[in-house]
XYZ file of C-alpha atoms in Angstrom:
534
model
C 17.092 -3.721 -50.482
C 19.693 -5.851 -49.313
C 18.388 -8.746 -46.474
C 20.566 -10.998 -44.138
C 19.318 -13.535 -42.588
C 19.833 -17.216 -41.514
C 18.543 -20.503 -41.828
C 19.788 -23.690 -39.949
C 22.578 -21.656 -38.766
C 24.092 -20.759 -41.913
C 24.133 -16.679 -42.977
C 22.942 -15.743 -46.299
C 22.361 -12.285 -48.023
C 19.631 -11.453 -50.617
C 18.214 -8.713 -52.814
C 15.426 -10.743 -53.933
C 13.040 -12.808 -53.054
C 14.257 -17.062 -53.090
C 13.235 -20.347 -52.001
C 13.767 -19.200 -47.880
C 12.075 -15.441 -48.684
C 9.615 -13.722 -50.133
C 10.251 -10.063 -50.443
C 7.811 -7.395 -50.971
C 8.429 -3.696 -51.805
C 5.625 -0.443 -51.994
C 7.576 2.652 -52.795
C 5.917 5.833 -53.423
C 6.898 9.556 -53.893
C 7.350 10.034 -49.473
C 7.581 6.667 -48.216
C 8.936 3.056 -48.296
C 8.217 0.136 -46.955
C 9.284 -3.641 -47.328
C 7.895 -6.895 -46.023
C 9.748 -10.582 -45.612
C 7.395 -13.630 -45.371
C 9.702 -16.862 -44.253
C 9.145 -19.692 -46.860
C 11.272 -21.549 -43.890
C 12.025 -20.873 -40.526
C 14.345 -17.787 -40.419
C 16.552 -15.762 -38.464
C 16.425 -12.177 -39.279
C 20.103 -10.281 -38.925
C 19.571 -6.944 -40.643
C 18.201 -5.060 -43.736
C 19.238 -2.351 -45.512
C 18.117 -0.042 -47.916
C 21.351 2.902 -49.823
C 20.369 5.847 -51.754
C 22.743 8.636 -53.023
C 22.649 11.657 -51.395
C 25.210 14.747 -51.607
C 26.487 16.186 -48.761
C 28.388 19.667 -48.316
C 30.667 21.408 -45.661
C 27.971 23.656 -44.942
C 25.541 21.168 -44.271
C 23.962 20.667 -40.488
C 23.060 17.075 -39.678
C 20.555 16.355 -36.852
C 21.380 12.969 -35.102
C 19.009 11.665 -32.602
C 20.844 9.393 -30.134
C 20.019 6.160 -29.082
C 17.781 6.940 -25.791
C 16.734 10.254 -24.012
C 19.822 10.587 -22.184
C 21.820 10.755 -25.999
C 23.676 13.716 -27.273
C 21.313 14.793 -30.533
C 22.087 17.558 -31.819
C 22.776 19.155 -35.558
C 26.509 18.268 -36.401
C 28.127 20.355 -38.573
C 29.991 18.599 -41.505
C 32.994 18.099 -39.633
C 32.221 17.278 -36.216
C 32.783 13.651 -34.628
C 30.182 11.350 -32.827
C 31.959 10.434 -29.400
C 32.156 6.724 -29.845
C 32.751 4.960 -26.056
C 34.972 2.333 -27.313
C 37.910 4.663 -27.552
C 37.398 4.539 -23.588
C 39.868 2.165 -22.648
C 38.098 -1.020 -22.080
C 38.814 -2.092 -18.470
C 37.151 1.220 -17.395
C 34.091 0.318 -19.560
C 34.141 -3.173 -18.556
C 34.480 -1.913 -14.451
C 31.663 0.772 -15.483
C 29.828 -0.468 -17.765
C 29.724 2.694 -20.216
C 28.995 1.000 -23.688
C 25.781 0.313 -21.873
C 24.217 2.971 -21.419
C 23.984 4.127 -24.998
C 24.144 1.733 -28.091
C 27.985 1.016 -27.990
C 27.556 -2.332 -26.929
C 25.738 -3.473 -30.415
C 27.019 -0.551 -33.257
C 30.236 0.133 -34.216
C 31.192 3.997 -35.230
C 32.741 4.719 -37.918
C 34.812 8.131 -37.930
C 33.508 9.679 -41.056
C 29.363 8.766 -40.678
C 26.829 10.588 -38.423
C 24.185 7.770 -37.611
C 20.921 8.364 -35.804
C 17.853 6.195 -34.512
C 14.441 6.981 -35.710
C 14.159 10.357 -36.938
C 17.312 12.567 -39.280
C 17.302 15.429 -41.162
C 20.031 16.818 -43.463
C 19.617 21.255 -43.462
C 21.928 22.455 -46.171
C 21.998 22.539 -49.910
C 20.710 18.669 -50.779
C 17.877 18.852 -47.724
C 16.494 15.304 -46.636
C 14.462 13.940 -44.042
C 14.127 10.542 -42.506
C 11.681 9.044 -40.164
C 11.020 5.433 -39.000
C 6.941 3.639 -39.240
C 8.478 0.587 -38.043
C 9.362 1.604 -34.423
C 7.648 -0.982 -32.514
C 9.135 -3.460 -35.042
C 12.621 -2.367 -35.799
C 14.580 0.762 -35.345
C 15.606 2.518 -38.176
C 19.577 3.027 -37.970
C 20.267 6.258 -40.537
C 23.548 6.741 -40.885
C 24.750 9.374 -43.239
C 28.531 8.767 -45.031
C 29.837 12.187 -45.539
C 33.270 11.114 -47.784
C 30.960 8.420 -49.553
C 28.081 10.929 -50.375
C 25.850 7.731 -49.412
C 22.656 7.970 -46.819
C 22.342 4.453 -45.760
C 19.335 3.026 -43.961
C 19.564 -0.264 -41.375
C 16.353 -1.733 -40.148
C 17.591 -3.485 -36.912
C 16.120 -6.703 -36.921
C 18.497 -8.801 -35.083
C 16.856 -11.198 -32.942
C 13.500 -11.986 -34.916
C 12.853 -14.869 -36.002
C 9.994 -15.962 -38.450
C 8.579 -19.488 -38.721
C 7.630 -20.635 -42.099
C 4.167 -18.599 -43.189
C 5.283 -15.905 -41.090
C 5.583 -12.369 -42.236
C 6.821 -8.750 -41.433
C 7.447 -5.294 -42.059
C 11.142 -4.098 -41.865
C 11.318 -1.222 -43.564
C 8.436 1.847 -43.171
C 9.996 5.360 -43.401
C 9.333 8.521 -44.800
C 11.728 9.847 -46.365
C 11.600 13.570 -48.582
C 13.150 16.150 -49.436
C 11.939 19.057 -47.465
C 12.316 19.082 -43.985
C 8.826 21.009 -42.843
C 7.085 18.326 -45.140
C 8.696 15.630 -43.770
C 8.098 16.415 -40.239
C 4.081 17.137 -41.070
C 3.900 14.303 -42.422
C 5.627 12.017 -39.932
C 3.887 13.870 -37.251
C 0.818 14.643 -37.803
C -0.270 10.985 -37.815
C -0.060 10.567 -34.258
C -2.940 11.277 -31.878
C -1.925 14.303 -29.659
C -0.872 13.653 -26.553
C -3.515 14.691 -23.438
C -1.134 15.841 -21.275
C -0.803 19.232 -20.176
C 1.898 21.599 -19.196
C 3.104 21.424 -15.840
C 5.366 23.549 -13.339
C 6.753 21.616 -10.369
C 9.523 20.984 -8.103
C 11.616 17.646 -7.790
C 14.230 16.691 -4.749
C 17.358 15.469 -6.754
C 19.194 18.939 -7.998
C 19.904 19.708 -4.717
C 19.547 17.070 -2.089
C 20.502 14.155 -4.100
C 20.202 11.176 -2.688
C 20.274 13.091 1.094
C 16.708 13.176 1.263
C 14.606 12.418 4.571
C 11.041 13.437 6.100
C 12.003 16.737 7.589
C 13.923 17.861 4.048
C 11.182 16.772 1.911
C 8.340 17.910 4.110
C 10.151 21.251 4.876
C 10.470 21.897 1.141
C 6.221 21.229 0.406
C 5.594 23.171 3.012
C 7.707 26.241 1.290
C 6.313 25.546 -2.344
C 5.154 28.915 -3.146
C 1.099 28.650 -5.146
C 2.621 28.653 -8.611
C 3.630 24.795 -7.726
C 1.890 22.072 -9.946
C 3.471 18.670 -8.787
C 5.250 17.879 -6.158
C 8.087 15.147 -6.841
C 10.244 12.911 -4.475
C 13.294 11.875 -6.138
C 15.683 8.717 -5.177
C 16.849 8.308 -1.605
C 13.828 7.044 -0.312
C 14.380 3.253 -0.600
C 16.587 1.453 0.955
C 18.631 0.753 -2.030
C 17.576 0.687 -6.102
C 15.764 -2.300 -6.470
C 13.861 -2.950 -3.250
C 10.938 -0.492 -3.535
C 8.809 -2.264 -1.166
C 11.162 -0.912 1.447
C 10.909 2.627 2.349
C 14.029 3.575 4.244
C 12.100 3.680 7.349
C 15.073 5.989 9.382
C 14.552 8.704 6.522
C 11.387 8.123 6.249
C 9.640 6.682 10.168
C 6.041 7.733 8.684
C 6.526 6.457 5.051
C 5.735 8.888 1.804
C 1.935 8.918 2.273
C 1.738 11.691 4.575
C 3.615 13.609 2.198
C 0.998 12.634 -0.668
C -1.340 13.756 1.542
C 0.028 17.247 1.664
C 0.560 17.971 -1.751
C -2.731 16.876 -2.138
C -3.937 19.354 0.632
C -1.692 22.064 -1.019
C -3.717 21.392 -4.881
C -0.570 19.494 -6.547
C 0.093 15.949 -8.347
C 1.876 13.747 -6.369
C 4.894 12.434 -7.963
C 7.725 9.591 -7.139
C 10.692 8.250 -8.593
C 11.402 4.600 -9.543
C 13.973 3.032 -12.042
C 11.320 -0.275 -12.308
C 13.659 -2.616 -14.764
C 16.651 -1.906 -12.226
C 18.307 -2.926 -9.072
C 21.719 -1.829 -7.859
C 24.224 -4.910 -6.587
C 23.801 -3.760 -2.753
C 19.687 -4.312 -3.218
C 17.699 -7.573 -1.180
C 16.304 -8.372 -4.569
C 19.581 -8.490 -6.623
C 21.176 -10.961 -4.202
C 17.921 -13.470 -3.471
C 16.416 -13.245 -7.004
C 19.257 -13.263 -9.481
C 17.185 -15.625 -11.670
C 15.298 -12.440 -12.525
C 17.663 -11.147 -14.079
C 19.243 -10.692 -17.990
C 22.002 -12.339 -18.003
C 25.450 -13.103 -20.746
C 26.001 -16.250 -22.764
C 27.949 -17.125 -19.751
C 25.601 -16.849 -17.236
C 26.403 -13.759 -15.493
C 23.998 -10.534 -14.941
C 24.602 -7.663 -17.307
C 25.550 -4.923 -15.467
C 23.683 -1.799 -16.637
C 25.870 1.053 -15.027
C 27.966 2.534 -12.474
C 25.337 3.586 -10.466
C 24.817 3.506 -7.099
C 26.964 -0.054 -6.301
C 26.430 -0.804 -10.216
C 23.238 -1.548 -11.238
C 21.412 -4.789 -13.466
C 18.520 -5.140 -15.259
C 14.752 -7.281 -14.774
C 14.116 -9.673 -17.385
C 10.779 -8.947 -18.657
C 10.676 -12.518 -20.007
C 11.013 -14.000 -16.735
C 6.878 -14.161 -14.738
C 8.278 -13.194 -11.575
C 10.091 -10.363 -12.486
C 7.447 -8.829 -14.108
C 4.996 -9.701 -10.967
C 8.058 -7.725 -8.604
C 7.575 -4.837 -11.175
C 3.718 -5.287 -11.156
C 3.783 -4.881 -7.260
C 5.940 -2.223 -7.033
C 4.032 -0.096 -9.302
C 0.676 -0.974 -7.510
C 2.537 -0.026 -4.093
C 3.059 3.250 -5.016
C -0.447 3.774 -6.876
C -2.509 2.656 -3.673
C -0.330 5.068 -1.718
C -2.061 8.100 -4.187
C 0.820 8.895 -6.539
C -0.427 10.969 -9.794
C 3.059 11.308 -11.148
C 5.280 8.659 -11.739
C 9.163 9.405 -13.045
C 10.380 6.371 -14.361
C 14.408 6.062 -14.806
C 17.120 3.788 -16.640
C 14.542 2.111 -18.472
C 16.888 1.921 -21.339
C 18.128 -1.316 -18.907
C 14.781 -3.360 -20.029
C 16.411 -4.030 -23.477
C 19.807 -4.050 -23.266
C 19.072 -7.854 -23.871
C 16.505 -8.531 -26.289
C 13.946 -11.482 -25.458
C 14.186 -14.358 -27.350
C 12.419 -14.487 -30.883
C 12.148 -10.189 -30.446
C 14.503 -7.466 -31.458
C 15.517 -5.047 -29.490
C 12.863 -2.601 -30.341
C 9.989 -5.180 -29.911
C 11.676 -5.898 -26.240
C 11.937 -2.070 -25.269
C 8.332 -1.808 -26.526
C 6.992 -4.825 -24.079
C 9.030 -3.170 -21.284
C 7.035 0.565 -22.011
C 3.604 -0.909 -22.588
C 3.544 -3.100 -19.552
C 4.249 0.664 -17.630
C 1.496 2.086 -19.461
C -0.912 -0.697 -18.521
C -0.104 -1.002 -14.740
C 0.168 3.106 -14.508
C -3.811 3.629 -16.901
C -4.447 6.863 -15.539
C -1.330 8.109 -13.923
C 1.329 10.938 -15.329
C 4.372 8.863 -16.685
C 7.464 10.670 -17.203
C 10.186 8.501 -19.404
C 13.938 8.865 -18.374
C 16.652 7.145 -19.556
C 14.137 5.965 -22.313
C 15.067 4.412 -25.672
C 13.053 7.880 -27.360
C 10.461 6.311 -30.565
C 9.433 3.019 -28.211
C 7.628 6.161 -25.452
C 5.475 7.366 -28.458
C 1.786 7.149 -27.703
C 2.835 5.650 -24.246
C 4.199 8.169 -22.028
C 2.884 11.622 -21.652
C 6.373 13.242 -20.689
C 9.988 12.310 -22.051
C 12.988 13.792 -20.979
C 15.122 14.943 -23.942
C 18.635 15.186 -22.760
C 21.068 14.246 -19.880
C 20.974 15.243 -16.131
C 21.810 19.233 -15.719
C 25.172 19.442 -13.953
C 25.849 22.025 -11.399
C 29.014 22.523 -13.624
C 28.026 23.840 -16.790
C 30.071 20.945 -18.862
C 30.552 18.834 -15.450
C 33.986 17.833 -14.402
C 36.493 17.515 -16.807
C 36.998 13.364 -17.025
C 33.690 13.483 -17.376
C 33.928 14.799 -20.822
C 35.802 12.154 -22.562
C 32.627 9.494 -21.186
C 29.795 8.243 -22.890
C 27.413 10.475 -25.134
C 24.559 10.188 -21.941
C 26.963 11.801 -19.134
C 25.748 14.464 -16.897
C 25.795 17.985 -18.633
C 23.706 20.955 -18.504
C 26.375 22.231 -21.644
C 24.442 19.003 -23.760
C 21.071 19.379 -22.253
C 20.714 22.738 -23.425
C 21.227 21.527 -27.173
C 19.391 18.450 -27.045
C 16.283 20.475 -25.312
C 16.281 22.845 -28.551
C 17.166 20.029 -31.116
C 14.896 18.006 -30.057
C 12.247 20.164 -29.971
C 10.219 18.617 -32.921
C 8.829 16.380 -31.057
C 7.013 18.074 -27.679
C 3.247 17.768 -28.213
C 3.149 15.892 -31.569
C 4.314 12.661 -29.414
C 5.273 13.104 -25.841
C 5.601 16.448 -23.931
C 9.140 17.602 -23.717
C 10.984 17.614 -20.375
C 13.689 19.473 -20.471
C 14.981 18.554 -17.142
C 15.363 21.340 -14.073
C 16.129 25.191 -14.391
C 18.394 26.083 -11.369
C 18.478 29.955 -11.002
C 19.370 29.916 -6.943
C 22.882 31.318 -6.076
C 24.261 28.653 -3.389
C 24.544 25.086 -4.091
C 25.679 25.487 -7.590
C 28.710 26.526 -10.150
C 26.804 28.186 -12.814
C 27.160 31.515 -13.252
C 24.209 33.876 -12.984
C 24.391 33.921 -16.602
C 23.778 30.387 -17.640
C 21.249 29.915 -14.948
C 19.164 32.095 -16.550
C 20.204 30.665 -20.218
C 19.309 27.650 -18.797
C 15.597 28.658 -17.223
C 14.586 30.866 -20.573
C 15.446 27.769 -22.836
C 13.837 25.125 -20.491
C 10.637 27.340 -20.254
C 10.522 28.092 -23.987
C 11.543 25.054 -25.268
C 9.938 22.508 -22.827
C 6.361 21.175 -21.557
C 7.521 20.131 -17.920
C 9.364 23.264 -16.169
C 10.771 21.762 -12.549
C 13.398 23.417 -10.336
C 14.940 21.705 -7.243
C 15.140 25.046 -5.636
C 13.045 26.879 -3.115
C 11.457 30.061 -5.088
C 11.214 31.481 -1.587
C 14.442 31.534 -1.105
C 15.057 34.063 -4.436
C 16.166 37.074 -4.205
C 13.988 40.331 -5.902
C 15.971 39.302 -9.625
C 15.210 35.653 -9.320
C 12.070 36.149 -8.176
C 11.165 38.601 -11.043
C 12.923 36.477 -13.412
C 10.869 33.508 -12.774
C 7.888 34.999 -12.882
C 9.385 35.997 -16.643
C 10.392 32.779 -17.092
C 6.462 31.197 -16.168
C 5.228 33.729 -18.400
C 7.286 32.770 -21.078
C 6.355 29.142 -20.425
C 2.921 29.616 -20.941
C 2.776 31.638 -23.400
C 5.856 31.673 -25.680
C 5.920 29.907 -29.173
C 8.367 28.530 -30.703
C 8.965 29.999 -34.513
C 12.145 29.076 -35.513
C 16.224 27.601 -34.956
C 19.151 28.673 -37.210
C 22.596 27.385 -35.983
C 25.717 29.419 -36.994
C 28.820 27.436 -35.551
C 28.382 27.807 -31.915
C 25.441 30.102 -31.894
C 21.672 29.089 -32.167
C 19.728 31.873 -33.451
C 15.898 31.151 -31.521
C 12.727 33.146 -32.976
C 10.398 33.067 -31.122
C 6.678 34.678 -30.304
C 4.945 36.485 -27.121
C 2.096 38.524 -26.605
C 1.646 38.573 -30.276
C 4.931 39.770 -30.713
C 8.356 38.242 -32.445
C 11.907 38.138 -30.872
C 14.536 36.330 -31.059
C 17.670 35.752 -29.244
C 21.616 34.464 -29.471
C 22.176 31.824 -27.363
C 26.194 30.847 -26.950
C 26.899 27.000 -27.005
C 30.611 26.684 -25.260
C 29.576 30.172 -22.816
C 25.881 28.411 -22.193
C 24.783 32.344 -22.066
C 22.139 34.186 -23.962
C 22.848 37.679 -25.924
């Protein structure tokens, strides 16, 4: 193991323990993990742990991105991560695009797939990786093709450890077989409570054009099959000021309509993005203290949007009170469900003395403690800080209307809007629904009007969301189907409920799914660049 740290401001690198460290190492057949104790005060920077490993142009690499929003799929040998910094940089800086993935603190390197958390290698030399230490450190795996080298970064930038202080920065599991190394990982976490859940949510087809007769009109045509009932943003008067219910959209406020889904036998649900608030927003102009700001002083934007967007700064008391009171505002009005958005933004600063993965983990358990009882649903989440936390995660990007979205769009960052990505990341990621967070996949779309896909890929899109995911929502009205959408969604539910996963083969740009029903086993071609199943 190779440690840098600092002490008085000067960088030094170590194998072995010295007089400013003490290093201790347990290594057994599955797992590793190493400790530091500070014999003075330190400043971690990063550890890191090589091992050889042989890689072939046959392998498949799965790389699991930063947050939820991250491409993560299996790579084939020569595939390229898209890396935002060949963006040119005054359209970052305008946009803020390094931001919302982890441009902004790792360099790519052309000829290494690297991951957060959880790897696997499916070829000839099989490995798998998985990181102990989330709520500590995240695990950066990064695997050097030319080099034949899996390297492994514990990202402990940021902590620092008075003297007598001590703390884990390595605990992984690392083996050679893939099933093994995903029961083991796994299976120590307590399964999550949650259930299954079919539901409808504003955004895919109103956007942001929401008001009281659109959102009432569409509760009041949710056919029985309807298990939540979710209001997406354009409620609020801008992102940010969630006290304030745009009262011309909205002249009776959102209760009534918790009322009715209540009346009707569904969850309530709302959206929020808690750690944000766009630059138009009350709160960003009279309480910029609350927010994370630059060595120089300025807030950090988060994104592009709405008017641009920053981030709360969970250090600072009265930010955390604002997001306190806006969760308890929404509770007392009888919301079961809450979707929670961007909340990548809550560490894109880490507080002082924490890394980055101890900061994201404040920001998700302070959620969890104001929302005891209520439905979370992570979005925009870094993915290993929502274990044990939230009981639904969104594994991919926003679904586009477009199958790959507009074409500039496709040279942006690696969490742009794309039902093309979705789709991959909602198989790929498929390890984890119901070992640590249900799996949304985000909506299936199979209505006619409103939309670009072709018949097609809608239905691509609703067998893999119901097959695949734990949290099947649609923005349409199923009323509005005609007879083949209607009988293909009743497919679809059935599928949902009853379908089991069995297996994923990828051959170039066709995924191979096996799967089971009814006691029986199919299985099923689905075409990456087409987005259509044969």
């Amino acid at each position: 193991m190779i440690l840098k740290y600092a002490v008085n401001g000067e960088v030094k690198t170590t194998g072995a323990s010295n007089e400013d460290v003490l290093i201790s190492i347990n290594q057994t057949d599955n797992a590793f993990t190493a400790s530091v104790s500070a014999l003075k005060e330190v400043d971690l920077i990063e550890a890191e742990m090589s091992y050889s490993q042989i890689y072939t142009k046959s392998d498949r690499f799965f790389v699991n991105g930063y947050q939820s929003w991250t491409d993560s799929f299996e790579y084939s040998y020569n595939d390229k991560l898209k890396d935002v910094k060949k963006i040119p940089g005054f359209l970052t800086k305008a946009f803020a695009f390094d931001k919302y993935g982890d441009g902004f603190f790792y360099n790519y390197s052309k000829n290494v797939f690297h991951g957060f958390d959880v790897s696997y290698v499916d070829g000839k030399y099989p490995v798998f990786i998985a990181n102990n230490n989330f709520k500590t450190a995240y695990l950066i795996i990064e695997h050097h093709k030319k080099e034949n080298k899996l390297v492994l970064k514990s990202d402990i930038k940021g902590l620092n450890l008075k003297q007598g202080q001590e703390v884990k920065v390595f605990d992984y599991v690392l083996t050679k077989n893939i099933e093994q190394g995903k029961k083991i990982y796994f299976d120590q976490f307590e399964t999550p409570k949650a259930q299954k859940l079919f539901g409808y949510t504003s955004w895919y087809n109103h956007y942001q054009d929401i008001n009281e007769a659109i959102i009432m009109g569409a509760l009041n045509n949710s056919t029985e099959h309807f298990e939540l009932f979710q209001i997406d943003d354009g409620f609020e008067e801008y992102v940010g000021d969630w006290l304030k219910i745009d009262n011309k959209k909205f002249p009776n406020g959102l209760k009534p309509i918790v009322d009715k889904a209540h009346e009707k036998g569904m969850k309530a649900g709302i959206w929020l993005a808690p750690f944000a608030a766009e630059e138009k927003s009350a709160l960003f102009h009279e309480h910029k203290d609350w927010f994370c700001k630059d060595s120089n002083g300025n807030a950090i934007k988060c994104g592009a949007n709405w008017s641009g967007f920053y981030a709360l700064d969970i250090s600072n008391p009265e930010a955390v009170n604002y997001i306190k009171q806006t969760l308890t505002f929404y509770k007392d009005m009888g919301f079961d469900f809450f979707k929670l958005d961007f909340l990548y933004a809550a560490s894109v600063m880490e507080q002082p003395g924490l890394t980055r993965a101890q900061t994201a983990q404040k920001a998700y358990e302070l959620l969890r403690t104001e929302l005891e009882g209520k439905l979370i649903l992570g979005c925009g989440a870094v993915v290993s800080n929502t274990f044990g936390l939230f009981d639904y995660l969104r594994v991919g990007p926003d679904v586009s209307l477009i199958f790959d979205d507009v074409w500039y769009m496709r040279k942006m960052h690696r969490e742009r809007i794309s039902t093309k990505v979705t789709l991959r990341n909602t198989i790929y990621r498929h390890m984890f629904d119901h070992k640590v967070f249900l799996n949304d996949p985000d909506v299936f779309l199979l209505r006619s009007h409103n939309i670009k896909l072709s018949r097609a890929q809608r239905e691509a899109l609703t067998t893999i969301n119901s097959l695949f995911g734990s949290l099947l929502m649609t923005s349409d009205n199923p009323k509005h189907y005609a007879p083949q959408e209607d009988a293909f969604l009743k497919k679809s539910m059935h599928l949902f409920h009853n379908g089991e996963v069995l297996g994923v083969k990828t051959s170039k740009n066709i995924i191979t799914v096996t799967y089971k029903a009814d006691g029986q086993v199919n299985s099923f071609n689905y075409y990456i660049k087409k987005g259509i199943i044969k």
